[in-house]
Amino acid sequence: MCCSCDAGTAVFCCKYILVVTTCITNLLCGCALLGVGLWLCFEPSVQQYATASGDLKEYYIAVYVIIGVGGLMMLVGFLGCCGACMENTVLLGMFFTFLLLICVAEVGGGIWCYLNREQLKSIVEKGILSTIREAYQEDNQVIVKAVDNMQQQLKCCGAVGPNDWEDSAYGRLPDSCCRGETEGCTEGISFPITLLTVYNEGCTSALFKMLEDNAVLVAGLAIGIGAVQLLGMLFSLCLCCAIRRADREKSYPL
């Protein structure tokens, strides 16, 4: 380990390991999160899912949190690079503290989402149901397009199933519920619906299934980022120790 070498070698070793493996990685991860947040904020196709899922307030709160975390990670990476290059223990201490807070927030957020996944699913379901009941009115063309795109892309119909449309303002199935969407393909279909020509899976379960299909990728990225952050905390402590040791050796040479 670097800290077991002489002070000068330990400082040199820890400094460049910290900069190359951690600080730059945090800068890149921060840029990536910031980019994802901005993409979620402005990409029309993504906003359609949010619009169809109900109230956009929660969606934008989540997006702003992602943007904020991305900006914070960029700041943390910058602090780490400056602290390491300048051999400044105050900046390195701030780097360690911010990394620790980010790690705690990430772990806490992940645990909360896992423990409350059914509650989150219920919230999304209620939002989609509310949207369906208001959809297909003359003043809601944005919602109509969002619902149609969601049902065709996810191959689903309604929040829980196609029968949700019975209580909607539209009063019948939209054409986007058909497996092969054509104009007027749902005419003459009455409730309750069990036909195989329309999608029978609800959009809530289809949406969460899509998220579960990408869970391994998301988990892998989270573990990778977490490992880099832990290394950053470890090497920042080692560098602080090496800097103080080097200062002592300069003050009290043998």
C-alpha positions as a printed NumPy array, in Angstrom:
array([[  0.   ,   0.   ,   0.   ],
       [  1.195,   3.536,  -0.792],
       [  0.973,   4.651,   2.833],
       [  3.626,   2.099,   3.893],
       [  6.297,   3.716,   1.612],
       [  8.347,   6.806,   2.456],
       [  6.276,  10.002,   2.665],
       [  7.265,  11.452,  -0.728],
       [  6.542,   8.231,  -2.599],
       [  3.261,   7.771,  -0.718],
       [  2.082,  11.28 ,  -1.626],
       [  3.056,  10.818,  -5.282],
       [  1.406,   7.365,  -5.477],
       [ -1.86 ,   8.271,  -3.715],
       [ -2.145,  11.605,  -5.529],
       [ -2.121,  10.176,  -9.031],
       [ -4.179,   7.102,  -8.179],
       [ -6.808,   9.414,  -6.654],
       [ -6.841,  11.772,  -9.632],
       [ -6.872,   9.087, -12.341],
       [ -9.227,   6.499, -10.81 ],
       [-11.592,   8.607,  -8.741],
       [-11.673,  12.339,  -9.373],
       [-11.884,  12.06 , -13.156],
       [-14.425,   9.246, -12.797],
       [-16.598,  11.435, -10.549],
       [-16.373,  14.26 , -13.064],
       [-17.422,  11.915, -15.873],
       [-20.217,  10.321, -13.807],
       [-21.44 ,  13.78 , -12.82 ],
       [-21.48 ,  14.869, -16.473],
       [-23.337,  11.674, -17.385],
       [-25.989,  12.176, -14.67 ],
       [-26.377,  15.82 , -15.622],
       [-26.828,  14.781, -19.259],
       [-29.402,  12.127, -18.312],
       [-31.301,  14.65 , -16.197],
       [-31.398,  17.21 , -19.009],
       [-32.409,  14.464, -21.471],
       [-35.297,  13.407, -19.2  ],
       [-36.287,  17.043, -18.863],
       [-36.395,  17.884, -22.568],
       [-36.759,  14.614, -24.534],
       [-40.351,  14.556, -25.917],
       [-40.688,  10.753, -26.106],
       [-39.681,  10.367, -22.431],
       [-42.003,  13.164, -21.341],
       [-44.88 ,  11.331, -23.003],
       [-44.518,   8.468, -20.516],
       [-44.503,  10.964, -17.655],
       [-47.508,  12.825, -19.051],
       [-49.45 ,   9.589, -19.441],
       [-48.545,   8.522, -15.886],
       [-50.348,  11.435, -14.261],
       [-49.116,  14.454, -12.296],
       [-45.818,  15.773, -13.688],
       [-44.823,  17.362, -10.354],
       [-43.23 ,  14.177,  -8.986],
       [-41.561,  13.48 , -12.331],
       [-39.843,  16.856, -12.463],
       [-38.814,  16.623,  -8.802],
       [-37.041,  13.336,  -9.611],
       [-35.436,  14.884, -12.717],
       [-34.188,  17.91 , -10.769],
       [-32.766,  15.587,  -8.099],
       [-30.811,  13.718, -10.815],
       [-29.537,  17.026, -12.232],
       [-28.573,  18.197,  -8.727],
       [-26.717,  14.96 ,  -7.93 ],
       [-24.908,  15.166, -11.278],
       [-23.822,  18.737, -10.577],
       [-22.732,  17.795,  -7.042],
       [-20.658,  14.867,  -8.349],
       [-18.932,  17.177, -10.821],
       [-18.163,  19.592,  -7.963],
       [-16.873,  16.714,  -5.82 ],
       [-14.637,  15.482,  -8.629],
       [-13.279,  19.001,  -9.128],
       [-12.597,  19.367,  -5.398],
       [-10.794,  16.023,  -5.367],
       [ -8.62 ,  16.924,  -8.356],
       [ -7.714,  20.324,  -6.887],
       [ -7.066,  18.861,  -3.436],
       [ -4.86 ,  16.094,  -4.806],
       [ -2.88 ,  18.268,  -7.213],
       [ -2.384,  21.049,  -4.646],
       [ -1.86 ,  18.52 ,  -1.819],
       [ -4.447,  20.458,   0.211],
       [ -5.856,  18.463,   3.117],
       [ -8.837,  20.833,   3.555],
       [-10.047,  20.232,  -0.016],
       [ -9.386,  16.51 ,   0.371],
       [-11.442,  16.526,   3.573],
       [-14.315,  18.234,   1.749],
       [-13.951,  15.675,  -1.072],
       [-14.194,  12.808,   1.448],
       [-17.198,  14.353,   3.241],
       [-19.176,  15.011,   0.053],
       [-18.427,  11.519,  -1.26 ],
       [-19.617,  10.014,   2.021],
       [-22.857,  12.028,   1.904],
       [-23.486,  11.006,  -1.717],
       [-22.888,   7.321,  -0.868],
       [-25.279,   7.495,   2.102],
       [-27.927,   9.221,  -0.043],
       [-27.542,   6.654,  -2.844],
       [-27.798,   3.683,  -0.474],
       [-30.724,   5.242,   1.408],
       [-32.581,   6.104,  -1.806],
       [-32.036,   2.62 ,  -3.232],
       [-33.274,   0.926,  -0.05 ],
       [-36.326,   3.227,   0.116],
       [-37.271,   2.531,  -3.51 ],
       [-36.899,  -1.223,  -2.97 ],
       [-38.973,  -1.273,   0.228],
       [-41.666,   0.983,  -1.255],
       [-41.794,  -0.506,  -4.759],
       [-45.435,  -1.599,  -4.348],
       [-46.387,   1.859,  -3.107],
       [-44.632,   3.422,  -6.099],
       [-46.468,   1.025,  -8.406],
       [-49.776,   2.005,  -6.791],
       [-49.002,   5.719,  -7.272],
       [-48.197,   5.191, -10.971],
       [-51.354,   3.078, -11.411],
       [-53.542,   5.789,  -9.885],
       [-51.867,   8.406, -12.064],
       [-52.473,   6.423, -15.273],
       [-56.101,   5.755, -14.265],
       [-56.65 ,   9.465, -13.639],
       [-55.07 ,  10.304, -16.996],
       [-57.231,   7.774, -18.843],
       [-60.415,   9.191, -17.317],
       [-59.506,  12.647, -18.622],
       [-58.009,  11.557, -21.947],
       [-59.547,  12.005, -25.379],
       [-61.21 ,  15.289, -24.504],
       [-60.855,  18.112, -27.035],
       [-58.584,  20.19 , -24.786],
       [-56.273,  17.304, -23.891],
       [-54.619,  16.413, -27.199],
       [-51.157,  16.288, -25.608],
       [-52.381,  13.627, -23.16 ],
       [-54.144,  11.728, -25.964],
       [-50.915,  11.482, -27.955],
       [-48.945,  10.487, -24.839],
       [-51.409,   7.723, -23.921],
       [-51.555,   6.394, -27.495],
       [-47.764,   6.272, -27.794],
       [-47.391,   4.593, -24.402],
       [-49.975,   1.906, -25.22 ],
       [-48.445,   1.11 , -28.591],
       [-44.802,   1.173, -27.47 ],
       [-45.376,  -0.857, -24.292],
       [-48.047,  -3.043, -25.962],
       [-50.534,  -2.415, -23.166],
       [-54.029,  -1.035, -22.638],
       [-55.368,   0.915, -19.678],
       [-53.762,   1.159, -16.251],
       [-54.684,  -2.331, -15.004],
       [-56.297,  -3.618, -18.216],
       [-58.481,  -2.583, -21.179],
       [-61.659,  -2.423, -19.063],
       [-60.319,   0.757, -17.425],
       [-61.503,   2.624, -20.508],
       [-65.153,   1.903, -19.651],
       [-65.149,   4.685, -17.025],
       [-63.188,   7.152, -19.148],
       [-64.507,  10.304, -20.789],
       [-63.966,   8.524, -24.131],
       [-66.319,   5.698, -23.167],
       [-64.727,   3.064, -25.431],
       [-61.364,   1.59 , -26.35 ],
       [-58.976,   3.816, -28.32 ],
       [-57.462,   2.383, -31.488],
       [-54.029,   2.334, -29.807],
       [-55.193,  -0.674, -27.744],
       [-55.313,  -2.863, -30.875],
       [-52.445,  -5.292, -31.467],
       [-52.367,  -4.096, -35.061],
       [-53.43 ,  -0.45 , -34.78 ],
       [-55.712,   0.689, -37.585],
       [-58.325,   3.41 , -37.658],
       [-61.618,   2.172, -36.227],
       [-60.205,  -1.191, -35.132],
       [-62.023,  -0.997, -31.766],
       [-65.463,  -0.134, -33.137],
       [-68.158,  -2.522, -31.961],
       [-66.079,  -3.869, -29.063],
       [-68.084,  -3.833, -25.825],
       [-67.074,  -4.163, -22.179],
       [-65.969,  -6.348, -20.424],
       [-63.158,  -7.073, -22.87 ],
       [-61.443, -10.436, -23.234],
       [-60.592, -10.29 , -26.944],
       [-57.092, -11.288, -28.045],
       [-57.117,  -8.626, -30.767],
       [-56.419,  -5.953, -28.129],
       [-53.654,  -5.714, -25.526],
       [-54.866,  -7.243, -22.266],
       [-51.9  ,  -6.231, -20.101],
       [-52.189,  -2.991, -18.139],
       [-49.667,  -0.212, -18.752],
       [-48.651,  -0.074, -15.08 ],
       [-47.344,  -3.66 , -15.084],
       [-45.855,  -3.194, -18.586],
       [-44.011,  -0.055, -17.474],
       [-42.569,  -1.708, -14.347],
       [-41.668,  -4.806, -16.359],
       [-39.649,  -2.592, -18.703],
       [-37.869,  -1.103, -15.676],
       [-37.202,  -4.585, -14.23 ],
       [-35.74 ,  -5.739, -17.554],
       [-33.132,  -2.981, -17.212],
       [-32.627,  -3.488, -13.463],
       [-29.427,  -5.536, -13.919],
       [-27.839,  -2.764, -16.003],
       [-28.884,  -0.092, -13.503],
       [-27.652,  -2.2  , -10.548],
       [-24.325,  -2.837, -12.294],
       [-23.815,   0.877, -12.912],
       [-24.764,   1.704,  -9.314],
       [-22.312,  -0.887,  -7.924],
       [-19.545,   0.367, -10.217],
       [-20.086,   3.991,  -9.205],
       [-20.266,   2.977,  -5.534],
       [-16.969,   1.075,  -5.781],
       [-15.261,   4.096,  -7.363],
       [-16.618,   6.347,  -4.602],
       [-15.35 ,   3.996,  -1.879],
       [-11.926,   3.948,  -3.52 ],
       [-12.026,   7.725,  -3.639],
       [-12.695,   7.936,   0.102],
       [ -9.949,   5.391,   0.836],
       [ -7.261,   7.084,  -1.282],
       [ -8.212,  10.582,  -0.07 ],
       [ -7.605,   9.402,   3.508],
       [ -4.311,   7.778,   2.47 ],
       [ -3.224,  10.966,   0.697],
       [ -4.108,  13.122,   3.721],
       [ -2.06 ,  10.804,   5.957],
       [  0.869,  10.859,   3.512],
       [  0.802,  14.681,   3.222],
       [  0.818,  15.116,   6.996],
       [  3.598,  12.545,   7.312],
       [  5.638,  14.378,   4.666],
       [  5.065,  17.697,   6.484],
       [  6.278,  16.149,   9.751],
       [  9.399,  14.794,   8.055],
       [ 10.138,  18.249,   6.616],
       [  9.618,  19.901,  10.01 ],
       [ 11.579,  17.285,  11.937],
       [ 14.193,  15.803,   9.58 ],
       [ 16.197,  12.86 ,  10.837]])
